[in-house]
Short mmCIF file of N, CA and C in Angstrom, two decimals:
data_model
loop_
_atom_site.label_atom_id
_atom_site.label_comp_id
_atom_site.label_asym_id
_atom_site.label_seq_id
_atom_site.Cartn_x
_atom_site.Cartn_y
_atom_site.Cartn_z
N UNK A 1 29.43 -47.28 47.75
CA UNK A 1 29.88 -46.00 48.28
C UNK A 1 30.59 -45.21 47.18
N UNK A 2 30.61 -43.59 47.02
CA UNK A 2 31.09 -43.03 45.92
C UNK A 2 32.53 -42.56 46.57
N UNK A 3 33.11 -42.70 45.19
CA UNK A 3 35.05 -42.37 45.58
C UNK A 3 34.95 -40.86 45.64
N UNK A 4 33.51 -40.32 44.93
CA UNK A 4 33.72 -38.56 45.17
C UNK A 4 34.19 -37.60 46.51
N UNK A 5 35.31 -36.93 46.18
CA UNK A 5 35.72 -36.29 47.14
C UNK A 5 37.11 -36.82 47.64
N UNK A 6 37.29 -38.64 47.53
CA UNK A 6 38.49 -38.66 47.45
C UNK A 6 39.92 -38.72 46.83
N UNK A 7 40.71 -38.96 47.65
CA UNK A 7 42.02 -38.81 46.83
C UNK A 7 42.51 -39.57 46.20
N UNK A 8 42.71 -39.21 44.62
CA UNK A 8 42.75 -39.57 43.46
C UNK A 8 44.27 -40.26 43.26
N UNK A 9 44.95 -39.57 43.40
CA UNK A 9 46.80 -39.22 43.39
C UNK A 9 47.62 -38.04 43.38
N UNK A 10 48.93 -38.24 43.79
CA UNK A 10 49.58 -37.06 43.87
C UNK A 10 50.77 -37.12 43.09
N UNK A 11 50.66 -36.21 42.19
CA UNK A 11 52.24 -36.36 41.77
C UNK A 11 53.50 -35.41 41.67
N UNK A 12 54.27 -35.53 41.89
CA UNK A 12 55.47 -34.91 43.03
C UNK A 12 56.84 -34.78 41.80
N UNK A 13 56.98 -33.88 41.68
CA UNK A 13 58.40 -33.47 40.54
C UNK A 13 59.39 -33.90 41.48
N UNK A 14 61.04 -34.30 41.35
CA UNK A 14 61.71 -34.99 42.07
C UNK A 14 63.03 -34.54 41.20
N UNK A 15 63.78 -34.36 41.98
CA UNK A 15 65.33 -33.61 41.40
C UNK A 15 65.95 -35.15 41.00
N UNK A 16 65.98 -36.15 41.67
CA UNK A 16 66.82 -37.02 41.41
C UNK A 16 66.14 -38.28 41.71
N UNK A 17 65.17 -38.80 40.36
CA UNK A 17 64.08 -39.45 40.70
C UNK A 17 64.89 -40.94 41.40
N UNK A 18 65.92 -41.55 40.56
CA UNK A 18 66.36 -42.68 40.89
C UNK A 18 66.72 -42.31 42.18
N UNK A 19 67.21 -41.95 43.37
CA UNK A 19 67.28 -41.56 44.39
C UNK A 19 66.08 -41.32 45.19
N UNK A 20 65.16 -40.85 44.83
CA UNK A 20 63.90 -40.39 45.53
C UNK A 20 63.30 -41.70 44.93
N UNK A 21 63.26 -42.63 44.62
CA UNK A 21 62.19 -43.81 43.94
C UNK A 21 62.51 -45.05 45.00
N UNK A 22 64.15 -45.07 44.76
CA UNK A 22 64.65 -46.10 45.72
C UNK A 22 63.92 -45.37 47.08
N UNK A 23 64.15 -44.41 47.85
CA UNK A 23 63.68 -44.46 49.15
C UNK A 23 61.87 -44.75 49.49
N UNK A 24 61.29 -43.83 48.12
CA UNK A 24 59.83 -44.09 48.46
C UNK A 24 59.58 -45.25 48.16
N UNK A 25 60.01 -46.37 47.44
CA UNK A 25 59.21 -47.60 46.95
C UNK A 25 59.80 -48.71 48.66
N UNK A 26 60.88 -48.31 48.99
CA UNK A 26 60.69 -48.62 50.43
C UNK A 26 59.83 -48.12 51.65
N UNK A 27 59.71 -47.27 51.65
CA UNK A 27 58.88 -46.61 52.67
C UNK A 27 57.42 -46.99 52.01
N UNK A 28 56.96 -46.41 50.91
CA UNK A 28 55.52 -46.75 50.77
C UNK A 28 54.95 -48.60 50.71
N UNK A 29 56.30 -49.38 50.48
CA UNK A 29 56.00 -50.79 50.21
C UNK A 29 56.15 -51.23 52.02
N UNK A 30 56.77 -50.59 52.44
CA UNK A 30 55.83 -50.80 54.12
C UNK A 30 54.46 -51.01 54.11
N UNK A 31 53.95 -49.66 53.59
CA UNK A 31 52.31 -49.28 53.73
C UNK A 31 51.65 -50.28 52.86
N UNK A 32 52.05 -51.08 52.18
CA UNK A 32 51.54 -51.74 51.30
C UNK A 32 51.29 -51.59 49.93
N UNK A 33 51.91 -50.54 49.46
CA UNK A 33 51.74 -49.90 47.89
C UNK A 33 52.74 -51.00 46.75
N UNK A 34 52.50 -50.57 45.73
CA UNK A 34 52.91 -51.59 45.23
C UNK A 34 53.27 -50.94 43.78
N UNK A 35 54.44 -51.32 43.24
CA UNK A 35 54.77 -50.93 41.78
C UNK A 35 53.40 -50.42 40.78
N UNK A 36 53.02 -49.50 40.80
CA UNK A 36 51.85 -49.61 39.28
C UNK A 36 52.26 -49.14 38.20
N UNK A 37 52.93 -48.04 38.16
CA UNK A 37 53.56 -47.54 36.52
C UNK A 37 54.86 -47.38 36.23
N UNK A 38 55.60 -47.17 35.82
CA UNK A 38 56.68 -46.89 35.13
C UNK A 38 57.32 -46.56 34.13
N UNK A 39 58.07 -45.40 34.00
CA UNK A 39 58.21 -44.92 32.45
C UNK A 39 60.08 -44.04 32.50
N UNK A 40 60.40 -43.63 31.35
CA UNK A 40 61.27 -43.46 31.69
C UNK A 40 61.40 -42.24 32.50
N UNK A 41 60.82 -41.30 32.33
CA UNK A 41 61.22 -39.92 34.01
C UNK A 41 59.58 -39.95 35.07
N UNK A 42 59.68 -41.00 34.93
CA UNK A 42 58.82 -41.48 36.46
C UNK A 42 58.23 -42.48 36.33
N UNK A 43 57.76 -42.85 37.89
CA UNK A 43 56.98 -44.08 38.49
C UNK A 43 55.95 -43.81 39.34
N UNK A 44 55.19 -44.86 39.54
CA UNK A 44 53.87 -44.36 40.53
C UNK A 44 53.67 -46.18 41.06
N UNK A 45 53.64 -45.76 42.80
CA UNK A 45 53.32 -46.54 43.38
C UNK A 45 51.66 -46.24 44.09
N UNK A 46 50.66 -47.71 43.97
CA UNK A 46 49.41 -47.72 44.30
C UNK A 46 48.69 -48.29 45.13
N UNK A 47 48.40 -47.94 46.23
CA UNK A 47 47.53 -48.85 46.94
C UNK A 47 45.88 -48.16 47.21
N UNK A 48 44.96 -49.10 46.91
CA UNK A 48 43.58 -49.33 46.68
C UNK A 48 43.57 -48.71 45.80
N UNK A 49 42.80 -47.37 45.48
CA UNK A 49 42.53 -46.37 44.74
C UNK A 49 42.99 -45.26 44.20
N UNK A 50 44.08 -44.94 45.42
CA UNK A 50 44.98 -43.94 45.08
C UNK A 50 46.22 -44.34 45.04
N UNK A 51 46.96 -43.03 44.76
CA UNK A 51 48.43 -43.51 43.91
C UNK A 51 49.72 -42.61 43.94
N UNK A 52 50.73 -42.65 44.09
CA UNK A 52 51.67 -41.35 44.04
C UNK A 52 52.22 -41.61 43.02
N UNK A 53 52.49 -40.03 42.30
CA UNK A 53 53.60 -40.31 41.40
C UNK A 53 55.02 -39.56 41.52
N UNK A 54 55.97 -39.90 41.25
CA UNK A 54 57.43 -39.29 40.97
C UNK A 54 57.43 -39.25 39.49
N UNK A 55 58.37 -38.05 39.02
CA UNK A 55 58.40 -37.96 37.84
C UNK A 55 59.87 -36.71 37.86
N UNK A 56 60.97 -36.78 37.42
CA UNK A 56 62.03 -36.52 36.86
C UNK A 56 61.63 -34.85 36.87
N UNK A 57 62.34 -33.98 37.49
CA UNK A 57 62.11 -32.58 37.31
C UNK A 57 62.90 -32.43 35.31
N UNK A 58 62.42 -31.55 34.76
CA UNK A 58 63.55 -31.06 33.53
C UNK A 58 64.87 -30.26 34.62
N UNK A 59 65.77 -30.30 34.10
CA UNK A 59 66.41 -29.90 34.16
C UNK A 59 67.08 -28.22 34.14
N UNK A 60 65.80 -27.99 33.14
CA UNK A 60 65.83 -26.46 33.07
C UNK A 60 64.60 -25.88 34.50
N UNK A 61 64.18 -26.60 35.35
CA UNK A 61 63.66 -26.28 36.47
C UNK A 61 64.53 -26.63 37.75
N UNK A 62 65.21 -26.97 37.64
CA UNK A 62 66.45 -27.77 39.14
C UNK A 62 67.33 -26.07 39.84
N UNK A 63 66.50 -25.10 39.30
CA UNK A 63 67.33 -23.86 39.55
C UNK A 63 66.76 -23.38 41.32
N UNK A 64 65.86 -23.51 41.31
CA UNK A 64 65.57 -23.57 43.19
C UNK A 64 64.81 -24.72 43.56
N UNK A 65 65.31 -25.15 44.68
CA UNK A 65 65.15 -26.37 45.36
C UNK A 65 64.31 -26.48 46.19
N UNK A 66 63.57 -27.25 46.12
CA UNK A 66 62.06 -27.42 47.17
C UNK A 66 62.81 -27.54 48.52
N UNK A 67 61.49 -26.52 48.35
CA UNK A 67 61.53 -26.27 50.47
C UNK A 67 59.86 -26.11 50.78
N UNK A 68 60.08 -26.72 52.23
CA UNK A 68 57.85 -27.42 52.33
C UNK A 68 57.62 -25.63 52.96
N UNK A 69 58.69 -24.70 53.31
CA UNK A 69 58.08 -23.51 54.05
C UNK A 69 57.83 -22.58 52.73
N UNK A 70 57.90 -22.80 51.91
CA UNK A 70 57.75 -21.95 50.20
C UNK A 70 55.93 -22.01 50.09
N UNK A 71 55.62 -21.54 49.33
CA UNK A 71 54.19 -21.63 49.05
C UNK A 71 54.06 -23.40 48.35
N UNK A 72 53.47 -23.97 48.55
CA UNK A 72 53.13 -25.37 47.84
C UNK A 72 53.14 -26.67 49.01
N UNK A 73 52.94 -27.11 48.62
CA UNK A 73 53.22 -28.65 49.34
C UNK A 73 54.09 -28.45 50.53
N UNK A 74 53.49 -28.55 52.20
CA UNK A 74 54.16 -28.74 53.23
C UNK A 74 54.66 -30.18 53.54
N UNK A 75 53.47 -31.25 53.60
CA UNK A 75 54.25 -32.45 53.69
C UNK A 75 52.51 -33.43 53.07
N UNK A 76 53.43 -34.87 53.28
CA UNK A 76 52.26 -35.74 53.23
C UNK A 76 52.37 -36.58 54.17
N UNK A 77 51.26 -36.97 54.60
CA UNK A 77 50.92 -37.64 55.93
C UNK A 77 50.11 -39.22 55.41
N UNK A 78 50.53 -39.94 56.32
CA UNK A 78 50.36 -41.75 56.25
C UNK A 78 49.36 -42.41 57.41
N UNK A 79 48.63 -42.91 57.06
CA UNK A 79 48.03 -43.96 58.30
C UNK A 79 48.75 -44.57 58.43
N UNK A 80 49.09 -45.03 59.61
CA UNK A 80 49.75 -46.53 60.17
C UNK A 80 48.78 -47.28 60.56
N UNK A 81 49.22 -48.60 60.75
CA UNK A 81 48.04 -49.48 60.96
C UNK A 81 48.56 -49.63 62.54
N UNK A 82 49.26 -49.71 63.44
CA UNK A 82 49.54 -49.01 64.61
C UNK A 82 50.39 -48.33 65.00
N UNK A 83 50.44 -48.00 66.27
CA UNK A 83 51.88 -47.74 66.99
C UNK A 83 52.94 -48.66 67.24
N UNK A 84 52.89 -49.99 66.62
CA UNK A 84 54.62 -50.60 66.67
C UNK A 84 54.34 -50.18 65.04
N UNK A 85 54.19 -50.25 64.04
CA UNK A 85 53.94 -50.31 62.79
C UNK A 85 55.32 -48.50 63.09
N UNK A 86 54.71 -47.86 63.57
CA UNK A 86 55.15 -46.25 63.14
C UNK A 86 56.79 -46.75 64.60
N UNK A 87 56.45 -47.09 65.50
CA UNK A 87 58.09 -47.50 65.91
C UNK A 87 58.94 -48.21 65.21
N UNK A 88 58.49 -49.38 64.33
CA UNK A 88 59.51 -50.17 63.75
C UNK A 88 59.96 -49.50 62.67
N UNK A 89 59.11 -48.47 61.82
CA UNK A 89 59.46 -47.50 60.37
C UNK A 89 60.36 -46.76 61.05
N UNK A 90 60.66 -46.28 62.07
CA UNK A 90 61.56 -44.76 63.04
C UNK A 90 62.71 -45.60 62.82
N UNK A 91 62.56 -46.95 63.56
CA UNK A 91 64.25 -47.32 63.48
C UNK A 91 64.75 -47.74 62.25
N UNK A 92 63.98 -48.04 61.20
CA UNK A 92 64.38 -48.22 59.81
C UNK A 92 64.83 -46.86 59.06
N UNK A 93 63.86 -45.87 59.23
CA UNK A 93 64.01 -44.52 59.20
C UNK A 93 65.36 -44.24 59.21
N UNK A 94 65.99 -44.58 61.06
CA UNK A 94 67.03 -44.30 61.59
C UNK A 94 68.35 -45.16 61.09
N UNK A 95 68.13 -46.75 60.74
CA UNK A 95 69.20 -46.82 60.37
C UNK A 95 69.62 -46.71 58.85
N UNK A 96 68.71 -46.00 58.20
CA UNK A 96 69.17 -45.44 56.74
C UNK A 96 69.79 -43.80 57.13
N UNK A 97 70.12 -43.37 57.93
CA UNK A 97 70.06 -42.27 58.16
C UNK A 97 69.21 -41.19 57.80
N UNK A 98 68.11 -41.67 57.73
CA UNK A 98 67.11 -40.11 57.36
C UNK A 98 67.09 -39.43 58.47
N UNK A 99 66.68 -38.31 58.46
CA UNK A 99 66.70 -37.16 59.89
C UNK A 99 65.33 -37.19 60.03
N UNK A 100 64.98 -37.32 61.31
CA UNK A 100 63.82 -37.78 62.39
C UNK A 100 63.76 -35.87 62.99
N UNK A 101 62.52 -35.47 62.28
CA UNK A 101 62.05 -34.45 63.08
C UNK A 101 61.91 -34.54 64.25
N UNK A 102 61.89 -33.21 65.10
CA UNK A 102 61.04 -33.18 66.47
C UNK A 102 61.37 -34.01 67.55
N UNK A 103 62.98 -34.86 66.89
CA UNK A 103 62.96 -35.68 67.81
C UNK A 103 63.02 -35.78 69.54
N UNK A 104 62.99 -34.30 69.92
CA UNK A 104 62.61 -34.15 71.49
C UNK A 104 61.42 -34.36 71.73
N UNK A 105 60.49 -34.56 70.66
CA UNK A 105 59.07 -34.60 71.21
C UNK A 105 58.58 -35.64 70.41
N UNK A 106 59.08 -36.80 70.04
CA UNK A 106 59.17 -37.96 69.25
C UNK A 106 58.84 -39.01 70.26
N UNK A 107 57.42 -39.59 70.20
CA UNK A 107 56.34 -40.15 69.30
C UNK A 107 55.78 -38.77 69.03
N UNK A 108 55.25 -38.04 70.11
CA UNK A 108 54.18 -37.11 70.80
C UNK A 108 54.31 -35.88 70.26
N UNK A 109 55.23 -35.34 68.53
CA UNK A 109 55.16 -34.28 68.61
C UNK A 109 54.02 -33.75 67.66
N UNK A 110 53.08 -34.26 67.87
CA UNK A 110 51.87 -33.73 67.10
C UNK A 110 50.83 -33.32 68.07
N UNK A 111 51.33 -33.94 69.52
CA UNK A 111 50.61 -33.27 70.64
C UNK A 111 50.18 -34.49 71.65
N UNK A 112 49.33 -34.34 72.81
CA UNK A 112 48.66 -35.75 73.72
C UNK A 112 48.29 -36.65 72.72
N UNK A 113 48.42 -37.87 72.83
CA UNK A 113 47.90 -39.33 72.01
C UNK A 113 47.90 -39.18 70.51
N UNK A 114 48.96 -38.19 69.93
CA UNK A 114 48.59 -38.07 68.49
C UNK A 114 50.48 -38.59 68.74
N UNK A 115 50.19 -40.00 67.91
CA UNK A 115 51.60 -41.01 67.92
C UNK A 115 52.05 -40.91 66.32
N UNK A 116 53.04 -40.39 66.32
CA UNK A 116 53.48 -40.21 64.78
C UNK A 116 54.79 -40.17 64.84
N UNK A 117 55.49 -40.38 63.81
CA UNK A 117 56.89 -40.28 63.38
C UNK A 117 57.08 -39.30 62.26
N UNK A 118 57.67 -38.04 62.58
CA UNK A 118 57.80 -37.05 61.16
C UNK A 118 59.23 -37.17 60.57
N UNK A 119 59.59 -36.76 59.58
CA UNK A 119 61.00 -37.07 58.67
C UNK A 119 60.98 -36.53 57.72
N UNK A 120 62.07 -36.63 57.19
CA UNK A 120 62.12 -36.03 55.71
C UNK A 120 62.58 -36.97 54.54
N UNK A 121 62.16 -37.27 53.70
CA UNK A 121 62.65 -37.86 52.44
C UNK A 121 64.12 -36.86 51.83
N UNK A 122 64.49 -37.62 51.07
CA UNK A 122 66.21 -37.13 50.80
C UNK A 122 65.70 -35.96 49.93
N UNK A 123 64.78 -35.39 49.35
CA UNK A 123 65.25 -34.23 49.09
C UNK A 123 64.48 -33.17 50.18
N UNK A 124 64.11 -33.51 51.74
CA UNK A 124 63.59 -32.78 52.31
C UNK A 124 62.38 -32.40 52.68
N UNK A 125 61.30 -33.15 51.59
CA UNK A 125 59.64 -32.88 52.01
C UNK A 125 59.79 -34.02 53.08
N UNK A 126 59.12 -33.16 53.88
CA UNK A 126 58.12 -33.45 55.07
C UNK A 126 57.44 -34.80 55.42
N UNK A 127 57.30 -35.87 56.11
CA UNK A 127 56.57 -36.75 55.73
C UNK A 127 56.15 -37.37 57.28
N UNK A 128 54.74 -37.58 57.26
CA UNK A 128 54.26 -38.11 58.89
C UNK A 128 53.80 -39.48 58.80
N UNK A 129 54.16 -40.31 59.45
CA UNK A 129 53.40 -41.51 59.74
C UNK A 129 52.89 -41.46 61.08
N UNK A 130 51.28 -41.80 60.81
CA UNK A 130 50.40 -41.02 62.10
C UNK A 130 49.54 -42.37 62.57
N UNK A 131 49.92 -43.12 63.91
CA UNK A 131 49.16 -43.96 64.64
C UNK A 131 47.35 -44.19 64.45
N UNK A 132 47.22 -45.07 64.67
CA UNK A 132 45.35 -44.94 64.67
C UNK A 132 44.98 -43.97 65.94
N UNK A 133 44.31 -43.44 65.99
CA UNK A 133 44.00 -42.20 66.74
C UNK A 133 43.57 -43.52 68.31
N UNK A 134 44.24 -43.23 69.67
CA UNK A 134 44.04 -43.92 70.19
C UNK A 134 42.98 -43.03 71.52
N UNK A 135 43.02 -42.03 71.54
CA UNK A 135 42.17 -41.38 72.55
C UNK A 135 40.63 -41.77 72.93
#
């Protein structure tokens, strides 16, 4: 089968990578990703084929602060391998204190049978972990 068309990697500028590294290498080592690079102003965690990277903003860019409603990057979205998989991440979620979007409409706020958990990573992007489609 050809990898054409899919996703390669993403890599993500980060105000305060040691801060943003510790939370994603937990959250993505849920999903199963796993250490692949490392250098000194970033890291990239990989599972199968694709890959994320963090990488250290300069400093002479830290002058406005990402926001997902700006033009660029709204959020990134996760398979779960089920619905306890995306309940047990919410209360881990919850007892690190991250802030749990939508939480009035939490599993369900993506709509009928669309089971997801949305949040924000500490500097604020967006992030969904989305059930196997059960309809």
């Amino acid at each position: 089968m050809s990898k054409a068309g899919t996703l390669h990697h993403v890599e993500l500028y980060v105000s305060d990578l040691t801060k943003l590294t510790e939370f994603w290498a937990w959250f993505l080592g849920q999903l199963g990703y796993e250490l692949f690079q490392e250098w000194e102003m970033g890291k990239s965690y990989k599972l199968g084929d694709t890959y994320l990277v963090f990488v250290q903003v300069e400093d002479k860019h830290l002058d406005v602060p990402y926001h997902r409603c700006r033009a660029g990057l709204n959020h990134l979205a996760f398979h779960a391998e089920s619905r306890e998989q995306v309940d047990k991440i919410t209360e881990q979620l919850r007892a690190r204190n991250m802030t749990i979007l939508y939480e009035d409409r939490h599993p369900y706020a993506g709509g009928k049978g669309y089971y997801a958990v949305y949040f924000e990573d500490p500097e604020r992007m967006k992030v969904e972990l989305v059930a196997p489609d059960e309809l």
